[in-house]
Coordinates of C-alpha atoms and ligand atoms in Angstrom, one line a residue:
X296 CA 1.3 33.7 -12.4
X297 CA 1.3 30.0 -11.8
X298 CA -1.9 28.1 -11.6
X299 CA -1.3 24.7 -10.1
X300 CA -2.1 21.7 -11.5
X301 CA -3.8 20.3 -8.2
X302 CA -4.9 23.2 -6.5
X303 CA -7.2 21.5 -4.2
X304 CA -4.4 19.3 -3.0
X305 CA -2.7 20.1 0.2
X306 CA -0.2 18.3 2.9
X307 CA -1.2 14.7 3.3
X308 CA -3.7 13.9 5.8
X309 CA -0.6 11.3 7.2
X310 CA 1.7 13.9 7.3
X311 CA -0.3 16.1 8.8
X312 CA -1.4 13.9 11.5
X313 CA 2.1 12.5 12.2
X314 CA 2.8 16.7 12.8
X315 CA -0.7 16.5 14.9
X316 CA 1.0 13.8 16.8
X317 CA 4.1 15.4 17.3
X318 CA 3.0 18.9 18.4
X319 CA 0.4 17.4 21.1
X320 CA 2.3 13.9 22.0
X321 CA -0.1 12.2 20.9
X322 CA 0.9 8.7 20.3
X323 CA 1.0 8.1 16.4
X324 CA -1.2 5.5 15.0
X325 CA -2.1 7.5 12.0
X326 CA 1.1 7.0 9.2
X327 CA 1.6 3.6 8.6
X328 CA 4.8 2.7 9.1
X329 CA 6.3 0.0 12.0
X330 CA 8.0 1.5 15.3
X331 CA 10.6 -1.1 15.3
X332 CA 13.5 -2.0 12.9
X333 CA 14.2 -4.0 9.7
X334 CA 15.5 -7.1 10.8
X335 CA 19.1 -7.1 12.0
X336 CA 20.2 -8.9 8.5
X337 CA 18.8 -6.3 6.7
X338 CA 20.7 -3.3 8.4
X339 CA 24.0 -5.1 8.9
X340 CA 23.7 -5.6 5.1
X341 CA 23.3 -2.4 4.0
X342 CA 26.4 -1.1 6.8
X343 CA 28.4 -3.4 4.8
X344 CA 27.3 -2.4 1.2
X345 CA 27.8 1.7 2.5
X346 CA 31.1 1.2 3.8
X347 CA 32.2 -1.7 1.2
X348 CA 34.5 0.0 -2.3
X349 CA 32.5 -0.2 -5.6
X350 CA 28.9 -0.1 -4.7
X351 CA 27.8 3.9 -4.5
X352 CA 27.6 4.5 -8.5
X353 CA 24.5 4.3 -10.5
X354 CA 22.8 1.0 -10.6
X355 CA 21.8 -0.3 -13.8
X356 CA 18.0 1.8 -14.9
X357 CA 15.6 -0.9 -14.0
X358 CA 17.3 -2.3 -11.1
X359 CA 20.6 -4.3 -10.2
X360 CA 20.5 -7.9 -11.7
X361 CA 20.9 -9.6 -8.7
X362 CA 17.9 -7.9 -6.6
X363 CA 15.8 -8.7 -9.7
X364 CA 17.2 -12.1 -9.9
X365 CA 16.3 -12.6 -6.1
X366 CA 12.8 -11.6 -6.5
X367 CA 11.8 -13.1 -9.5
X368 CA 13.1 -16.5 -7.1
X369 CA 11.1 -15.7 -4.5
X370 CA 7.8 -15.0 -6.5
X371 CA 8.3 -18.0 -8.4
X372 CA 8.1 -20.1 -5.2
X373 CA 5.3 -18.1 -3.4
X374 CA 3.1 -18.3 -6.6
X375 CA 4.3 -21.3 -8.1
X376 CA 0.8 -21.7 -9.8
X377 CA 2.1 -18.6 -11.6
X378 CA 4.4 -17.8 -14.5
X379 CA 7.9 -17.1 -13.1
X380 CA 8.8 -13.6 -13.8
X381 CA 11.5 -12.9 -16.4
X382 CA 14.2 -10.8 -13.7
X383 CA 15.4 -8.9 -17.3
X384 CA 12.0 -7.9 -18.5
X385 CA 9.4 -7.9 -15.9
X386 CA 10.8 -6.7 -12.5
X387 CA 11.5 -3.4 -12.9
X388 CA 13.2 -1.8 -8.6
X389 CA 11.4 1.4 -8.2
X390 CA 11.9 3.9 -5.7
X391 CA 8.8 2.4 -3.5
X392 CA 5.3 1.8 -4.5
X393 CA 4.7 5.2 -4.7
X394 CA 7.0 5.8 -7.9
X395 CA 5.7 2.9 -9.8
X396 CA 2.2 3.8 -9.3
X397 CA 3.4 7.4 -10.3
X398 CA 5.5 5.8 -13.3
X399 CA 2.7 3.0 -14.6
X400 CA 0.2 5.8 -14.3
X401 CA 2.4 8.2 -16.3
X402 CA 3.3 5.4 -19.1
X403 CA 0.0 4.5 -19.9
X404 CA -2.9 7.4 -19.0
X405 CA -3.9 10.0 -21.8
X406 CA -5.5 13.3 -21.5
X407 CA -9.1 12.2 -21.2
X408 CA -8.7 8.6 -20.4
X409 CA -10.4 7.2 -17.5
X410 CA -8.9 5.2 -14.8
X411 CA -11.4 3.4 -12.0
X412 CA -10.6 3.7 -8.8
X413 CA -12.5 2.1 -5.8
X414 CA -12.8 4.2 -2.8
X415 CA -11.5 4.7 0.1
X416 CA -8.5 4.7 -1.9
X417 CA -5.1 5.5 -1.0
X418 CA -4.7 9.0 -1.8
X419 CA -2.1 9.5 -4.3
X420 CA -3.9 7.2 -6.7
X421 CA -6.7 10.2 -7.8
X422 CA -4.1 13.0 -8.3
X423 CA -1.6 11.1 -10.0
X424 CA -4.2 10.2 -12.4
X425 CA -5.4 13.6 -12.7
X426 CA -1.6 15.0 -13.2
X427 CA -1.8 12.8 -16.3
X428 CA -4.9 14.6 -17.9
X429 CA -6.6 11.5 -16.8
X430 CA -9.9 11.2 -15.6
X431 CA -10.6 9.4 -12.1
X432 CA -14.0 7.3 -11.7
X433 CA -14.6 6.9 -8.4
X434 CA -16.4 3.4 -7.4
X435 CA -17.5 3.4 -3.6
X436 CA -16.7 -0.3 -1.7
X437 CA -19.7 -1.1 0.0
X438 CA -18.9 -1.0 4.2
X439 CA -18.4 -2.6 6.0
X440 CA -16.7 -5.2 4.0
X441 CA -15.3 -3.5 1.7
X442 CA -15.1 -5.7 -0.6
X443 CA -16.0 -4.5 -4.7
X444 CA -19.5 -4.6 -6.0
X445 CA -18.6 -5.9 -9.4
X446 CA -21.6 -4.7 -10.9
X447 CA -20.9 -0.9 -9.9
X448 CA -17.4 -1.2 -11.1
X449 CA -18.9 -2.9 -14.4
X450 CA -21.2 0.2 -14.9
X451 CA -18.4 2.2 -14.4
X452 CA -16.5 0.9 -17.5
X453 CA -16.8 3.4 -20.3
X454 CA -15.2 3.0 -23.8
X455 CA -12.7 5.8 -22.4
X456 CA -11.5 3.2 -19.4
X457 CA -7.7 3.0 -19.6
X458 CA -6.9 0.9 -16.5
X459 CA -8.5 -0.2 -13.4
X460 CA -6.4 -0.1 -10.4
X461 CA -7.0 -2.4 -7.4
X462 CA -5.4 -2.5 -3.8
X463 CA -5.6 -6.0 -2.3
X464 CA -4.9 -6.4 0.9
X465 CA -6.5 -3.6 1.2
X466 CA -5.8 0.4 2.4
X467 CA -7.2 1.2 4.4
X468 CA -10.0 -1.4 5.6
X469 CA -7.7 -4.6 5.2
X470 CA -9.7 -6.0 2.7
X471 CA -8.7 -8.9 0.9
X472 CA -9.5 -10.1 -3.0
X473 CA -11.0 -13.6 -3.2
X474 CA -10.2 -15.9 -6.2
X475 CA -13.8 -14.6 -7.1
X476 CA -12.7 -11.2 -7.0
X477 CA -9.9 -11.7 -9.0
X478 CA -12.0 -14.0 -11.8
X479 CA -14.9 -10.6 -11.4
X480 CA -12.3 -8.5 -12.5
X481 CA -10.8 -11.0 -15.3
X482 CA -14.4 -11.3 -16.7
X483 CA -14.7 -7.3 -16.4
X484 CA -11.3 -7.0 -18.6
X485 CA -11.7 -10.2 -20.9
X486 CA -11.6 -8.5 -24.7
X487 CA -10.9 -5.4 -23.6
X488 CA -8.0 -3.1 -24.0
X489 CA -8.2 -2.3 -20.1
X490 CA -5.1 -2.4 -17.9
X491 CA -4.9 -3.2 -14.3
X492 CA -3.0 -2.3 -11.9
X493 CA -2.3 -3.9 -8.8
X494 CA -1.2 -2.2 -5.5
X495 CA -0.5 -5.1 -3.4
X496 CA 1.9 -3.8 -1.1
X497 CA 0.8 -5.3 2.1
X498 CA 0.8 -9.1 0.1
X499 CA 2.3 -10.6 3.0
X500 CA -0.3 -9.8 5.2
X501 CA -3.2 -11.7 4.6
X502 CA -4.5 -13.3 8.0
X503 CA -6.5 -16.3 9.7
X504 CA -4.9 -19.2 7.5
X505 CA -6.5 -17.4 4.1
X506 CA -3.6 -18.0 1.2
X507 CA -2.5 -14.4 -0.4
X508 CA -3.5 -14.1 -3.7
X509 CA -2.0 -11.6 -6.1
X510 CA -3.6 -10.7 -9.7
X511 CA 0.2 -12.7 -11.3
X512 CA -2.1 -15.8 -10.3
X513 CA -5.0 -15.3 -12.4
X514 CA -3.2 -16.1 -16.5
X515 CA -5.9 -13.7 -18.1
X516 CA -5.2 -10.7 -15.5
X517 CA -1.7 -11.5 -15.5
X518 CA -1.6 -10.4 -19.1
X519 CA -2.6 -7.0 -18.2
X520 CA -1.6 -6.1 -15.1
X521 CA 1.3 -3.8 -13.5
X522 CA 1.5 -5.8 -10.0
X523 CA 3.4 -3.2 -7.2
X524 CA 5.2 -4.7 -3.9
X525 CA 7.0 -2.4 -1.5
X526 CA 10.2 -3.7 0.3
X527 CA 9.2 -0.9 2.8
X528 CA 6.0 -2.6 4.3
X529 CA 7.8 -6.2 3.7
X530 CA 11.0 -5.4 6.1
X531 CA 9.3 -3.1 8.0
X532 CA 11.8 -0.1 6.2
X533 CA 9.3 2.2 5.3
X534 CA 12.2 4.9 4.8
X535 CA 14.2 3.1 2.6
X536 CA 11.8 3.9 -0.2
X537 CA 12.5 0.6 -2.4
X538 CA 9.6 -1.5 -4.3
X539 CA 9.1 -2.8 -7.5
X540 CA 6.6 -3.8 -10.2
X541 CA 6.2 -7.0 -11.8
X542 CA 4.3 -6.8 -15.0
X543 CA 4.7 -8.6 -18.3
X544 CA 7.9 -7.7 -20.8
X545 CA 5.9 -4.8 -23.1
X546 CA 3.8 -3.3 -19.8
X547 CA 7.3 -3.5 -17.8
X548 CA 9.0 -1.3 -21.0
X549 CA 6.6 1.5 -20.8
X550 CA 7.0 1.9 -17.1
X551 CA 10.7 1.4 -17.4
X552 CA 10.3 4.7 -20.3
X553 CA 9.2 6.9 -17.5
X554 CA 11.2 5.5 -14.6
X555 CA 14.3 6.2 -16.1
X556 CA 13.0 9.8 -16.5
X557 CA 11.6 10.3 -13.2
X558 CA 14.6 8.5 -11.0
X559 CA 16.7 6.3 -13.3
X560 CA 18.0 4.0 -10.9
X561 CA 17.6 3.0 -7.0
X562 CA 20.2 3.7 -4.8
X563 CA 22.7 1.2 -5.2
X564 CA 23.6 -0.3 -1.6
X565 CA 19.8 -0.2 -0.9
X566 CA 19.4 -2.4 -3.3
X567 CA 22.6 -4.5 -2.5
X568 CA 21.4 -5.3 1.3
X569 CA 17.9 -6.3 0.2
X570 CA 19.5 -8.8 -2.8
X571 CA 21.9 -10.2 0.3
X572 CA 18.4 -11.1 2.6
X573 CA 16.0 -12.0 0.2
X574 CA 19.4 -14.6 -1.5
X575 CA 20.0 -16.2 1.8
X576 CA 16.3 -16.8 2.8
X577 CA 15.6 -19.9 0.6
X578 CA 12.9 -20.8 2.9
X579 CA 11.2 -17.1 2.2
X580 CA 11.1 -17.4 6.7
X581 CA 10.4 -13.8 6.4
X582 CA 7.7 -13.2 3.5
X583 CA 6.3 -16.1 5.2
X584 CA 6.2 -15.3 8.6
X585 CA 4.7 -11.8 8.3
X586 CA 0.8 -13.1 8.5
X587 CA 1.2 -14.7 12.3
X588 CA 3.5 -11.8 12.9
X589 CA 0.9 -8.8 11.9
X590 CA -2.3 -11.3 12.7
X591 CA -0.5 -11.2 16.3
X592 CA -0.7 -7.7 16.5
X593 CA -3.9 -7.4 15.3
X594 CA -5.5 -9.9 17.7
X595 CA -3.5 -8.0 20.6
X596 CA -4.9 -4.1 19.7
X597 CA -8.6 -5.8 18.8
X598 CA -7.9 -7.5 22.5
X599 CA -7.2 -3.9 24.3
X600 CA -10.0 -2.5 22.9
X601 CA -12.5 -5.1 23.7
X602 CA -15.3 -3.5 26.1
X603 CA -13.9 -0.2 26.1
X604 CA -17.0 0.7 23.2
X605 CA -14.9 1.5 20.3
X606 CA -16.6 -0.5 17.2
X607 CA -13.9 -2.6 15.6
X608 CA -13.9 -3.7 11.5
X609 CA -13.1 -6.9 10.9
X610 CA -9.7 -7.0 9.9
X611 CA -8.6 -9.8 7.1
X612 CA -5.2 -8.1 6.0
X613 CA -3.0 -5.2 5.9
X614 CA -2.0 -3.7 9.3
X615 CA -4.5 -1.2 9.8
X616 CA -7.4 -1.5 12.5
X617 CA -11.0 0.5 11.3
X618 CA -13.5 1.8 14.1
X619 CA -16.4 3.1 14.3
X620 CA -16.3 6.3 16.3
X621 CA -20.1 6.3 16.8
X622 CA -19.9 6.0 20.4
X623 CA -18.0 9.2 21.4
X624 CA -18.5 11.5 18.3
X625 CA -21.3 13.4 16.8
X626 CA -19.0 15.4 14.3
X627 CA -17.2 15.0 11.8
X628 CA -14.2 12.4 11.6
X629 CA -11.4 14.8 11.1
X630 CA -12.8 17.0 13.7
X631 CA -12.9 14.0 15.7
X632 CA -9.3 12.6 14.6
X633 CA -7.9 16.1 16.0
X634 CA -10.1 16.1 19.2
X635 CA -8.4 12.3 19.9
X636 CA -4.7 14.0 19.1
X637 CA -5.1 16.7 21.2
X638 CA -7.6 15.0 23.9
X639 CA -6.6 11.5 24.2
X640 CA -3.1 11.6 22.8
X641 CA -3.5 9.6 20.1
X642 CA -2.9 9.7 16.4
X643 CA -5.5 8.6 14.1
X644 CA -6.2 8.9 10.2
X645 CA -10.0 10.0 9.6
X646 CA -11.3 8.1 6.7
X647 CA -12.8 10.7 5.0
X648 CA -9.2 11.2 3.8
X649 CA -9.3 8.5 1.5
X650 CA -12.7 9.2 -0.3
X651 CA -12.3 12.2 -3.4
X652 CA -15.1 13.8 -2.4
X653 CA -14.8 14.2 1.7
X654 CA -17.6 11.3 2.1
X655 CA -17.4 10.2 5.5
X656 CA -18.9 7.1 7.0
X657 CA -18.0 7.3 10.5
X658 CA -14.5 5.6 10.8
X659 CA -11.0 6.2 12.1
X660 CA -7.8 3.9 10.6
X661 CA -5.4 3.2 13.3
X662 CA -2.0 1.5 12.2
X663 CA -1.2 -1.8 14.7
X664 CA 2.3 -1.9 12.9
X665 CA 3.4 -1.0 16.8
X666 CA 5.1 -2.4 19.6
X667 CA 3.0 -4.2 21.8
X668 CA 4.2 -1.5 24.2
X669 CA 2.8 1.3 21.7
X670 CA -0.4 -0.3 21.2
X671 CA -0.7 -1.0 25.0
X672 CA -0.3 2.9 26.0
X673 CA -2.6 3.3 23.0
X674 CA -5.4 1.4 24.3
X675 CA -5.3 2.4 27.6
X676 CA -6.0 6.1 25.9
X677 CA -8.6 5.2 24.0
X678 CA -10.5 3.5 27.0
X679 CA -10.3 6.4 29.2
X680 CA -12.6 9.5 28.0
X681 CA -10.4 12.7 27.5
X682 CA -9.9 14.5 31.3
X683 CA -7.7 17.7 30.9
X684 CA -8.9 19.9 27.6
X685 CA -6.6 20.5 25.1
Ligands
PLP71 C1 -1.8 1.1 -0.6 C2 -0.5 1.7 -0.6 N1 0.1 1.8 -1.8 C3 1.4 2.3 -1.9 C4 2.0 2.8 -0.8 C5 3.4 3.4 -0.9 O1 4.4 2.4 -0.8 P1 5.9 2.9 -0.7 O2 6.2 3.4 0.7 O3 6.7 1.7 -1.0 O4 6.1 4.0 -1.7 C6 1.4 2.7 0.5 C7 2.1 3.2 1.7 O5 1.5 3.4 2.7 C8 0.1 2.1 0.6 O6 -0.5 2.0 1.7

């Protein structure tokens, strides 16, 4: 008989709230992905890479030159306090965040090693470490800030402690790492064997003027650290399944052992279109745009809910709103997430979800990535009390 290797671990909570959504028409503000398109560019490029001759074999293993080319340009003038990234050795195209956290995870986690995670985490990060015989230690970010307490993550360093990994901005609270944060974690790491790695997917999306920082800007951190970005969350093409990892030449060769294992290359035209945007943006307009453009958003749904009682997070990045659900629920928050899905029509994620051990403190995530028109027929939902039962 088979015995499974995660047999507490069902459908997603996203998935299964995204079904949720669709069997009650509930609008969905649960998975986080946009409503609208990649930009125009983007598409047209990859029609013309998908019906072009020549570009639909196998792509070299870590990723075509010139995609890797294009990003090591672009991070070299977004962080040009940081090292440039060697395009041969350190960007490695994988396909999205979720196989290079899968990949780094798989390269460097031993049966018994520990890995730190700080909760609410996003939730592949505590099975994939588990898959590896590796042993997740959970760190809880105080609310409602969520911001790390430095000494519980210190006194949750053990001579077993393999890697650390981080998510800054953060999912799902927004959070955002200062250049304290990222010196805490330096110090926590300094003459240590401890790797990091750095889920900054949503690096773009830092709000109210604050500069992004990602862990390539700190030299000592730098040293150790896998650093993921997702082209998904960046063009808004969260189906496209392309991201990559920037990490130094010996911690990009041990993810690049197991990626070739696991996928072996990206698909080709994917990666053509995305080379053809990010080459003819020298101004990096669209990297550097996406802060007014989500901040926008975020200012417009925290606007539509003002008065109506929900208790709004402050939101610093990312593109997901917290709020307290206080005010209209005694129960628990996934009983509560259904009741809004079937009730209100619409589509939450219950926090809980991101915590190992069910721990909930009160909260729903709602994704703003939305038309305005989305999160207008959202709001109005939520500031109406359900009428007609379920
Ligand atoms: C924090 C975080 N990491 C990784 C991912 C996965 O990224 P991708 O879609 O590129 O695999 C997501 C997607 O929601 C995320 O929120």
């Amino acid at each position: 008989m088979l015995s499974s290797k995660l047999p507490d671990v069902g459908v997603s909570i996203f998935s299964q709230m995204t079904l949720l959504a669709q069997q009650t028409n509930a609008l969905n503000l649960a998975q986080g992905f946009p409503d609208y398109d990649p930009p125009l560019a983007l598409r047209e490029a990859l029609a013309r890479h998908a019906l072009a001759p020549g570009s639909h074999q196998y792509a070299p293993m870590p990723g075509l030159p010139r995609l890797r080319q294009a990003i090591a340009a672009q991070v070299a003038r977004l962080q040009p306090d940081a090292p440039r990234p060697n395009a041969d050795l350190e960007v490695t195209i994988t396909a999205g965040a979720t196989e290079a956290l899968y990949g780094v995870l798989a390269a460097v986690v031993r049966p018994g090693d520990e890995v730190i995670i700080l909760e609410p985490a996003y939730d592949l990060y505590g099975p994939a470490v588990r898959l590896q015989g590796g042993v997740p230690r959970y760190v809880r970010l105080p609310t409602p800030h969520f911001r790390p307490d430095w000494d519980a993550v210190r006194a949750a360093v053990s001579p077993r402690t393999r890697l650390i990994l981080v998510n800054s901005p953060h999912n799902p609270s927004g959070a955002v790492f200062s250049a304290a944060d990222w010196q805490a974690l330096a110090d926590l790491t300094e003459g240590t064997d401890i790797l990091v790695l750095s889920d900054e997917v949503y690096e773009h999306l830092v709000f109210d003027g604050v500069p992004p920082l990602s862990a390539r800007q700190h030299p000592a951190l730098w040293a150790r650290s896998f650093v993921l970005s997702s082209f998904g969350k960046t063009y808004h093409a969260t189906g496209w399944k392309v991201g990559y990892c920037l990490a130094p030449a010996a911690l990009s060769a041990e993810l690049r052992r197991v990626h070739q294992f696991v996928t072996f290359a990206v698909s080709t035209p994917t990666q053509h279109a995305l080379a053809d945007v990010l080459e003819a943006d020298h101004t990096d307009a669209h990297a550097r745009g996406l802060a007014a453009f989500y901040q926008a958003k975020r200012d417009e749904f925290a606007g539509l809910l003002a008065g109506t009682g929900w208790e709004l997070l402050p939101v610093p990045g990312g593109y997901f709103q917290l709020a307290g659900n206080a005010a209209f629920s005694q129960q628990g928050d996934l009983a509560f997430a259904e009741e809004l899905a079937r009730k209100w029509g619409v589509a939450v994620v219950p926090v809980s979800a991101f915590y190992h051990d069910g721990y909930d403190p009160g909260l729903v995530r709602f994704c703003f990535a939305k038309e305005s028109a989305t999160l207008r027929a959202a709001a109005g939902r939520l500031a109406q009390p359900p009428t007609a039962p379920a």
